[in-house]
Structures are given as C-alpha cells and as structure tokens.
Tab-separated table of C-alpha atoms in Angstrom:
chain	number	residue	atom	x	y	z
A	1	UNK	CA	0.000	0.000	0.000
A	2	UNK	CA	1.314	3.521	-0.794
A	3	UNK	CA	2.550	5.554	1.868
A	4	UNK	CA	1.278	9.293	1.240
A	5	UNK	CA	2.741	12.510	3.074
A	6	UNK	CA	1.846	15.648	2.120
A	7	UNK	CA	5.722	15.458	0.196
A	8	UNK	CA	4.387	13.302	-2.242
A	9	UNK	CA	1.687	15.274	-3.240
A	10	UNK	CA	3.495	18.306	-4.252
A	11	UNK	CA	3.967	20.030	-0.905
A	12	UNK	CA	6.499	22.280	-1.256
A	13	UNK	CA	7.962	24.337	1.911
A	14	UNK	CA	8.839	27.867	1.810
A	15	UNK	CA	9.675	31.153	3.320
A	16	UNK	CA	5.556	32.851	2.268
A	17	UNK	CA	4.085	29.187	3.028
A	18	UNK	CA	5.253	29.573	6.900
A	19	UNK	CA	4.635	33.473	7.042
A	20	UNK	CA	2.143	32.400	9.557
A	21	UNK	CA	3.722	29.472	11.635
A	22	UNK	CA	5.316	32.005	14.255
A	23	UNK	CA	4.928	30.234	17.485
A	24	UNK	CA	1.989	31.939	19.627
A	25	UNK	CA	0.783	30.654	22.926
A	26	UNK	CA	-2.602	31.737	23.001
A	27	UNK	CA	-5.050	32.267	26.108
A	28	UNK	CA	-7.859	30.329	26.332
A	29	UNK	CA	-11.277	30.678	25.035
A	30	UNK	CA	-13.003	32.074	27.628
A	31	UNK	CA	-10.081	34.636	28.286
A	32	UNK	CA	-9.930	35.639	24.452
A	33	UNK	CA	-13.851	36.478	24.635
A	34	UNK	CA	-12.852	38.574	27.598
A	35	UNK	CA	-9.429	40.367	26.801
A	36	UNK	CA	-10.261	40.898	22.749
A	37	UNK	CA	-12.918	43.372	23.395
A	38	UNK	CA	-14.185	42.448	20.374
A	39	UNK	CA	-11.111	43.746	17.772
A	40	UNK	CA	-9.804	41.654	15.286
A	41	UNK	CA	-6.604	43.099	13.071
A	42	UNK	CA	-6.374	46.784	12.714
A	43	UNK	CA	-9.124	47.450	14.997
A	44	UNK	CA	-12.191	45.972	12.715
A	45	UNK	CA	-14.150	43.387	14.600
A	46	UNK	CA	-12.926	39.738	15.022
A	47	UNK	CA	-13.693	37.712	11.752
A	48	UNK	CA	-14.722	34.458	12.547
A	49	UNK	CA	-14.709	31.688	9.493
A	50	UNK	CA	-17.154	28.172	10.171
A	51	UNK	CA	-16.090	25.863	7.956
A	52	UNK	CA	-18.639	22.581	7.600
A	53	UNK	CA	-17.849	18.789	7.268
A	54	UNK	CA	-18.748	17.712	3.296
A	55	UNK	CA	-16.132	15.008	2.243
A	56	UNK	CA	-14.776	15.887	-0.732
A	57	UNK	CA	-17.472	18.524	-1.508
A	58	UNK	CA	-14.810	20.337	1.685
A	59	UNK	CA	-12.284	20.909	-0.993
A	60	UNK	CA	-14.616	24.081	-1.842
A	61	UNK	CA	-12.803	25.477	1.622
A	62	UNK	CA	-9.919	25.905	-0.084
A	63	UNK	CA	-10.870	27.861	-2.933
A	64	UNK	CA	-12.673	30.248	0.295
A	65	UNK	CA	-9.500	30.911	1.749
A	66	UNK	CA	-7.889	31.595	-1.571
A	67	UNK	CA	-10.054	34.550	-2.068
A	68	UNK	CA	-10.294	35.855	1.315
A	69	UNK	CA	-6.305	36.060	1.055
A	70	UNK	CA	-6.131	37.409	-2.545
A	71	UNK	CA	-9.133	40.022	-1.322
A	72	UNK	CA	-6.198	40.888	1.890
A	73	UNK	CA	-9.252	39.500	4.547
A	74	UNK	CA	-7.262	38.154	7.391
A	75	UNK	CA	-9.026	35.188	9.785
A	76	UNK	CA	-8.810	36.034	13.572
A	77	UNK	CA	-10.666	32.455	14.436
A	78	UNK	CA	-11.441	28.993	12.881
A	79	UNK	CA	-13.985	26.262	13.502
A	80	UNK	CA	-14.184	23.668	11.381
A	81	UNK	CA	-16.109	20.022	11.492
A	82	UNK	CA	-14.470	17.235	9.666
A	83	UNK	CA	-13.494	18.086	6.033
A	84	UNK	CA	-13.378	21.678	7.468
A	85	UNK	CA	-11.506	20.765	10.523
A	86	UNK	CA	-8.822	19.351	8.446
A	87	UNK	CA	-8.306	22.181	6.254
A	88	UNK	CA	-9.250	24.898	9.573
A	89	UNK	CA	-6.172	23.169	10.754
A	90	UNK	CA	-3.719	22.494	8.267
A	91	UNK	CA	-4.603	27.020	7.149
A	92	UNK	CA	-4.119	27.775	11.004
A	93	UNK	CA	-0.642	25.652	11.033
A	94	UNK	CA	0.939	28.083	7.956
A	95	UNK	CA	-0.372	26.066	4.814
A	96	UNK	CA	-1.381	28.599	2.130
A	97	UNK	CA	-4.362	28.180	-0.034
A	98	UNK	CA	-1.754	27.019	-2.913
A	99	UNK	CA	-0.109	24.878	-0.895
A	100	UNK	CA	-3.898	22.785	-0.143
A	101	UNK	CA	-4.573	23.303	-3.867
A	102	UNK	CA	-1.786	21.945	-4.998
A	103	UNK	CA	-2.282	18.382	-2.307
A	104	UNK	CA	-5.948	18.093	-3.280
A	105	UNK	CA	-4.860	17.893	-6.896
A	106	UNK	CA	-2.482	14.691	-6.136
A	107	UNK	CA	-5.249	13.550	-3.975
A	108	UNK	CA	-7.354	13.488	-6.738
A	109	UNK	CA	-5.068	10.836	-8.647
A	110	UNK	CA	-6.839	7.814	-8.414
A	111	UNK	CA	-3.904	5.459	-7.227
A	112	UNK	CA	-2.806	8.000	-4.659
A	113	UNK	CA	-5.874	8.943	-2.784
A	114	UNK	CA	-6.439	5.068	-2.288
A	115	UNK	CA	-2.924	5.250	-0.499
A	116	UNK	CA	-4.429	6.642	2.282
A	117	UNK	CA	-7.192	3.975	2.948
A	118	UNK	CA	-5.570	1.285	4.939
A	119	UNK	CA	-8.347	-1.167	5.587
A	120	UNK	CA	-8.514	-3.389	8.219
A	121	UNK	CA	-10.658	-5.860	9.878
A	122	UNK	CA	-13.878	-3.796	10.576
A	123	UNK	CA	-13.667	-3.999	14.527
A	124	UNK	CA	-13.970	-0.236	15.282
A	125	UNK	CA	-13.853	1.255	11.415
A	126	UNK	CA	-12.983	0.114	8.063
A	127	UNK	CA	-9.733	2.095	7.722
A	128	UNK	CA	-7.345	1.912	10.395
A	129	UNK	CA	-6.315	5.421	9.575
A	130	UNK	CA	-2.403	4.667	10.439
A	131	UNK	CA	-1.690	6.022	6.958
A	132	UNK	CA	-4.201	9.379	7.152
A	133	UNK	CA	-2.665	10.470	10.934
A	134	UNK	CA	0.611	10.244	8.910
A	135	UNK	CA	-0.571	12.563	6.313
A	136	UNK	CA	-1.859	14.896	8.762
A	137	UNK	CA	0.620	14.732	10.589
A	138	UNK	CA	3.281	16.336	8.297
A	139	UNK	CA	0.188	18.596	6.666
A	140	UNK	CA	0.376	20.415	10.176
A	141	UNK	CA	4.086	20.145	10.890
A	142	UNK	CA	5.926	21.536	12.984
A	143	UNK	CA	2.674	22.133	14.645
A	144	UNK	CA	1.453	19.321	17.346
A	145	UNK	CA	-0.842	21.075	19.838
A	146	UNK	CA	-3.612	23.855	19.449
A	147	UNK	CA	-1.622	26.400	21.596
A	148	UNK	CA	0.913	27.296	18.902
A	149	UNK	CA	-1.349	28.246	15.986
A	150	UNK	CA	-0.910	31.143	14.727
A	151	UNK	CA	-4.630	31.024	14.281
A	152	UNK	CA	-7.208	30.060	17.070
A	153	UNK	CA	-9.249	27.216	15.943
A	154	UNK	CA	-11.465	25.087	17.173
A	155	UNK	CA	-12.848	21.573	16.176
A	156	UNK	CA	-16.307	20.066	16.582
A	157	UNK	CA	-16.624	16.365	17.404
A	158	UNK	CA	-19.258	14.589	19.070
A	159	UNK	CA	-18.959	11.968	22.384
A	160	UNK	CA	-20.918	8.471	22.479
A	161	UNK	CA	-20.398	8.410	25.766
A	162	UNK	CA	-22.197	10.991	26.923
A	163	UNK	CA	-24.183	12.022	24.034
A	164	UNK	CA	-22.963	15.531	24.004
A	165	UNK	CA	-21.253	17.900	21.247
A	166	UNK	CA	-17.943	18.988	22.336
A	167	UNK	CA	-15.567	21.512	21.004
A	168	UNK	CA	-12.004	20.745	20.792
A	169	UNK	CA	-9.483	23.811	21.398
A	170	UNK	CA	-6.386	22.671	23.386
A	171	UNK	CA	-3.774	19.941	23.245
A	172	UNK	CA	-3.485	17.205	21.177
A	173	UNK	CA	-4.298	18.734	17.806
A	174	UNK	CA	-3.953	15.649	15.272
A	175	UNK	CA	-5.841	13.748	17.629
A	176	UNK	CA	-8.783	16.490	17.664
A	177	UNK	CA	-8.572	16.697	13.968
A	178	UNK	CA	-8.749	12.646	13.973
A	179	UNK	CA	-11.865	12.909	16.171
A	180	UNK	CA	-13.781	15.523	14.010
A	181	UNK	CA	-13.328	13.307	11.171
A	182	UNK	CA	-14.191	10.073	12.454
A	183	UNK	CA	-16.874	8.808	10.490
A	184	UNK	CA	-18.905	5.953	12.293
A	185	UNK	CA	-17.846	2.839	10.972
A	186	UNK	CA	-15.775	3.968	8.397
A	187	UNK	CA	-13.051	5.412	11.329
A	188	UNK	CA	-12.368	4.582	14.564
A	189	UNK	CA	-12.955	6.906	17.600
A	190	UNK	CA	-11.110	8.572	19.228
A	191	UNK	CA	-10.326	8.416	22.822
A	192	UNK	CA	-10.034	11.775	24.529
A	193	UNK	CA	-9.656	12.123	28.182
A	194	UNK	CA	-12.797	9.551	29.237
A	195	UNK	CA	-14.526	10.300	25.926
A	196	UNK	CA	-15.363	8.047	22.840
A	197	UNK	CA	-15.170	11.485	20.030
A	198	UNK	CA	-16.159	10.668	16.496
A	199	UNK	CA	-17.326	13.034	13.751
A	200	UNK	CA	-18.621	16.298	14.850
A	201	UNK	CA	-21.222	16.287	11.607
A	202	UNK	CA	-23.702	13.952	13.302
A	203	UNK	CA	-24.687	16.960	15.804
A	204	UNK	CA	-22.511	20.049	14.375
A	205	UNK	CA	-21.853	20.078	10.533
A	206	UNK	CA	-21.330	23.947	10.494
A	207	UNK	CA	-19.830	25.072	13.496
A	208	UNK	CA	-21.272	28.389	13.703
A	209	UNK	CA	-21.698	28.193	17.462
A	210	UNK	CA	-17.888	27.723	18.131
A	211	UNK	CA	-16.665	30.197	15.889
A	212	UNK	CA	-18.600	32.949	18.181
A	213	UNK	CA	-17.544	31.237	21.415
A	214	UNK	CA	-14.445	32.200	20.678
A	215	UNK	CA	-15.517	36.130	20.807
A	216	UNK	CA	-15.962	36.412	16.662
A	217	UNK	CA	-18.092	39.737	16.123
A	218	UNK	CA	-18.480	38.915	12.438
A	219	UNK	CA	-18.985	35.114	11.645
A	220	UNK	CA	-18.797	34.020	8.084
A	221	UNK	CA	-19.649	30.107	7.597
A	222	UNK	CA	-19.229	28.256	4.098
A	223	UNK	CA	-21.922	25.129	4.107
A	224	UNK	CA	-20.493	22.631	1.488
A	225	UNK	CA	-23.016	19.870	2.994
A	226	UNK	CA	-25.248	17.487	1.248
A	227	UNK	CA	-28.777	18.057	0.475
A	228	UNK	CA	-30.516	14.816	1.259
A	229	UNK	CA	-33.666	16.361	-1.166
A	230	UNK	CA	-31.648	16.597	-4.530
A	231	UNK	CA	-32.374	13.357	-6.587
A	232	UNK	CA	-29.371	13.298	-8.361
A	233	UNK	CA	-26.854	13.118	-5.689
A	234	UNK	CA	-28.239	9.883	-4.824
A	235	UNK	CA	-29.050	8.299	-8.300
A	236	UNK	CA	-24.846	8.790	-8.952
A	237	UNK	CA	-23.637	7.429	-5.622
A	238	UNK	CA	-23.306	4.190	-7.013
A	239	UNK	CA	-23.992	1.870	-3.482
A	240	UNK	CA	-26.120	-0.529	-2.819
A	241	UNK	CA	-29.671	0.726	-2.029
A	242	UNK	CA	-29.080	-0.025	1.625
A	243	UNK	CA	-26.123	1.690	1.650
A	244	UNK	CA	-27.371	4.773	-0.426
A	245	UNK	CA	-30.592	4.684	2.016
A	246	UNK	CA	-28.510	4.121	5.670
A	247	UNK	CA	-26.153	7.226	3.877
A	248	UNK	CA	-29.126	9.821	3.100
A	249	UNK	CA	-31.000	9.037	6.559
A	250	UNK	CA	-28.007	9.819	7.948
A	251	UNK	CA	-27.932	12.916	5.419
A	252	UNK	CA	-31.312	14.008	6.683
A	253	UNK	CA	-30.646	13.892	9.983
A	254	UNK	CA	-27.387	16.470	9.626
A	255	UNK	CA	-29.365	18.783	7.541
A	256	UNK	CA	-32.147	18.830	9.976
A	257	UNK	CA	-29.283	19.355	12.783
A	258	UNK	CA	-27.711	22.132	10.772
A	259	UNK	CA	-30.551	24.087	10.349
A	260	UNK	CA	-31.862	23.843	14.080
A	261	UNK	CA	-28.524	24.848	15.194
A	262	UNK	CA	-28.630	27.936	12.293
A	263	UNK	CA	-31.924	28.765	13.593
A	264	UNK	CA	-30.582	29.337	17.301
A	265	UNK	CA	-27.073	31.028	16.067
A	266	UNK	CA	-27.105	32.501	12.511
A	267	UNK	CA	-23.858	33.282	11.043
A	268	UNK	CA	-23.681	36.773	9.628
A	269	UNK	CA	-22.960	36.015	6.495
A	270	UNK	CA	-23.143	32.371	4.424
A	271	UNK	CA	-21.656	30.769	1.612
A	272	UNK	CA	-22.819	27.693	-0.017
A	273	UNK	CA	-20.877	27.085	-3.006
A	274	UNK	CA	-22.689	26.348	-6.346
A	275	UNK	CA	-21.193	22.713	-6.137
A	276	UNK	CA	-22.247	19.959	-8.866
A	277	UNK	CA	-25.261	17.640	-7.516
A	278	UNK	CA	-23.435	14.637	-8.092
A	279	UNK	CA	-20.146	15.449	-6.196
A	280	UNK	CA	-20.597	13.534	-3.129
A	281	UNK	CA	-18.663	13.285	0.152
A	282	UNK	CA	-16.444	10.502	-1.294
A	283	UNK	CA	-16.764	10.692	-4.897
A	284	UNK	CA	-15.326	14.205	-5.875
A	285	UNK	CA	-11.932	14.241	-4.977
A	286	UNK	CA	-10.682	13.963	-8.955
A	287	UNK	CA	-12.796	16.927	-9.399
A	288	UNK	CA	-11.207	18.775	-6.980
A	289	UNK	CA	-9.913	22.008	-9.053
A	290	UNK	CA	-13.845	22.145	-9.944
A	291	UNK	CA	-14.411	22.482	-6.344
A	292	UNK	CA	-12.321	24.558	-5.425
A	293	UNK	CA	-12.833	27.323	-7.846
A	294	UNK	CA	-16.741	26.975	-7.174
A	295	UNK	CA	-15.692	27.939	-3.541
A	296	UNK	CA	-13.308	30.778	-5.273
A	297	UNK	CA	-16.729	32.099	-6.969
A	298	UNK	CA	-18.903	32.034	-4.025
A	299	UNK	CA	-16.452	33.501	-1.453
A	300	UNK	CA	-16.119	36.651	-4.478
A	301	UNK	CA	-19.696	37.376	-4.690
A	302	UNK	CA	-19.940	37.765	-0.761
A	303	UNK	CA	-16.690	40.270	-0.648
A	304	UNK	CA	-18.096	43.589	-1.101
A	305	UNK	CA	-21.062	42.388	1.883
A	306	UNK	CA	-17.993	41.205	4.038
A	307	UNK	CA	-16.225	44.294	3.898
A	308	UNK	CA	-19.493	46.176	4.809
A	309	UNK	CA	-19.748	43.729	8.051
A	310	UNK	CA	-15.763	44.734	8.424
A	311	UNK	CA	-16.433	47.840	8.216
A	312	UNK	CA	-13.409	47.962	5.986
A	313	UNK	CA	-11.671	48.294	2.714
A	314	UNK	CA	-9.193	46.138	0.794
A	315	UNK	CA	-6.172	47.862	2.065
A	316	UNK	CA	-7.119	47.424	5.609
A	317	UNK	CA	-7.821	44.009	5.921
C-alpha cells in the first residue's frame, strides 16, 4: 500500500508558506472572549470563518480561503467540522491556499488517494487510519498542539459516551482533527480524556456556534453539505440501495441538525458554493480544481457584503 505525506503530493515548503507558523501561545477561550474586546486586526471586529464537514465537496474550503487572502481579509478564528476541521487546521498551522490546492490535486489521482485507505478488519472502522494520521501529521508540521497556531481554531466532534457535542481547542491537535473526522464505521474513535469522540457532523456540521464562542463579532460560515432532497446526488452514488438509504438518513438527519442549530445562532454572512449535484462526500476528490474554484466564486460574490460587516476596505484588511 502507498505511503502518502503531504511530500508526495506536491507540498512544497517555503519562506511565504510559513509566514504564519510564528509560534503563539494563546489564552484560552473564555479569556480571548474577555481580553479581545471584540477587535480583530487593525481594529475591525474579530472575523470568525465556520467551515462545515462535506467530504470531498470540503475541498470548496480551499478555494474560500484563496479569495479571502487574494481580497487581503485576514481570519482572527477557525472552527471547522471534519473536512473543514482538516483544512481549519492544516490554514491555522501556515499552509497557504496554494499549498492545499496543490495536495488536493495529487489527492485526486486515483492510485494515490487510495494510499491513504488502509483497511482493516472492521472492529472499530474500516480504515485503520495509520496512513491518514501520517498525512496529517506532516500537513500540520511543525505544529502538534492547538496552543501554537498562529490562528485560534477550534474543532467540533461529538462523544458516544455521553451524548454531548464537544468543542475541541487545546492539546493534542492531530488527535482532535482525527476525532472531528471520524466517520462511524468507516473510522475509529477517538479516545479523549474519558470520551469516545467521532465526527462532529452527526450533531454540528457547520460550526457556527464555536466560531462565536471564541468572541468572533463577524462570523462568516461556508456550508459545502449534502442536500438529502436533490435526486441526483443519490441516483450517482453508485452503493447498494441499503447503503445509499442508511447514507441519506443519515444525510437528513445532519441537515435537519444544521438548520436547528442555524436557527438558534445565525452566522452573519453564508456561503454555499454552487457545487455539482453529483459530487458527493467521497466521490469528488478527482474533481477537486472544480471544487475549489466553485468555492473561489462564491467567497467573491460575498466580498463587497464582508467588507461592509468589516467595516473595511481592501487595504485594511
């Protein structure tokens, strides 16, 4: 089985890719809510970005940040949910929006993404994930906890145990990044001080919530998620009918989820990328340029609304 680190798939190190790896101990949450008085960078208020879980359809993140940056929009705080926690994490530890392009474009190789599914007997999940914490490993190298992003950020994941959402902020951040992403059955859990975490979509897709608990003013949330009512997503899935039913039940259920949890805190502004019906959590990744510049396009067409919210221009952000 292939091996795949973020080396192989045309990540390339450089003085601009770390401009933000600077080591910064942070406070925590609840002292950031109370010593920011609500300023982000040069003043304006803090910009919080939500980024939601989507498989695949996530890659439209990238394509988000790439426009924020080329617009000179600067993040003050990140919460992300499975597909977004990865990329939330791997922007807060220094990776540019290139940098992601460039690995979701090797990812998108057939013979390579496969690389990173090491199955194994199904006791806990179908992939082991040995290969994946490798990837993400060196994605956010040199960085290994929360405390010295250069970003805040924090990652949704959800406990069996006690039945309860939980947002991850501090310590271990692979293993945070591992839990947000653990997919029942396809990944195993993650154990996290008494807790059984796995994916933070089954009760927070779109993190909305966390981004403002962490004193954003200004919360701007990009929704790549599935909608269980479009026909043709599930006519191109290709599973068997149980599978395609257990998978849009389970699609249903999120939706419903994200919108209750909209309902009681609205972001200020949303994206929701124009993303093909047919690109589905798993089966997108070859198309990810596709998604990515559909993220580019949506993220555009919100700018000159963002910048109202900012109450600033392109030379101040």
């Amino acid at each position: 089985m292939v091996n795949l680190t973020p080396s192989q798939v045309g990540f390339r190190t450089n003085a601009r890719a770390h401009r933000r790896e600077q080591v910064i101990i942070r406070p925590t949450v609840e002292a950031r809510v109370s010593g920011l008085s609500m300023q982000g960078r040069s003043g304006r208020p803090v910009l919080g970005l939500a980024l939601s879980g989507g498989g695949a359809r996530g890659l439209a993140h990238i394509g988000v940040l790439a426009a924020l940056e080329q617009a000179g929009i600067t993040i003050d705080a990140l919460a992300g949910t499975s597909m977004g926690a990865i990329l939330g994490a791997a922007y807060a530890a220094g990776r540019t929006p290139a940098e992601l392009r460039a690995v979701s474009a090797q990812l998108g190789k057939f013979g390579r993404l496969i690389g990173l599914a090491d199955l194994g007997i199904p006791r806990s999940g179908l992939i082991k994930g040995t290969t994946v914490e490798r990837f993400l490993r060196e994605l956010f190298s040199p960085h290994r906890s929360f405390e010295t992003l250069a970003i805040p950020l924090v990652v949704a994941a959800v406990d069996l145990r006690r039945a309860e959402e939980v947002g991850l902020d501090s310590g271990d951040l692979l293993r945070a990044v591992q839990a947000s992403m653990a997919v029942p059955g396809i990944f195993p859990p993650v154990e996290w001080e008494g807790r059984l975490l796995v994916d933070g979509g089954i009760l927070n897709n779109l993190p909305v919530d966390l981004a403002r608990a962490q004193g954003a003013r200004v919360v701007l949330a990009v929704d790549v998620g599935l909608d269980p009512r479009n026909e043709d997503t599930w006519r191109s899935t290709r599973l068997p009918r149980l599978g395609m039913h257990v998978w849009r039940a389970a699609s249903v259920m999120m939706a419903r989820n994200t919108a209750s949890k909209l309902a009681q805190a609205p972001p200020d502004l949303m994206i929701r990328p124009a993303l093909p019906a047919r690109v589905t959590s798993v089966a997108g990744f070859r198309r990810a340029e596709e998604l990515i510049q559909a993220g580019e396009r949506a993220a555009q067409e919100v700018l000159p609304r963002l910048r109202q919210l900012l109450q600033t221009d392109t030379g101040q952000g």
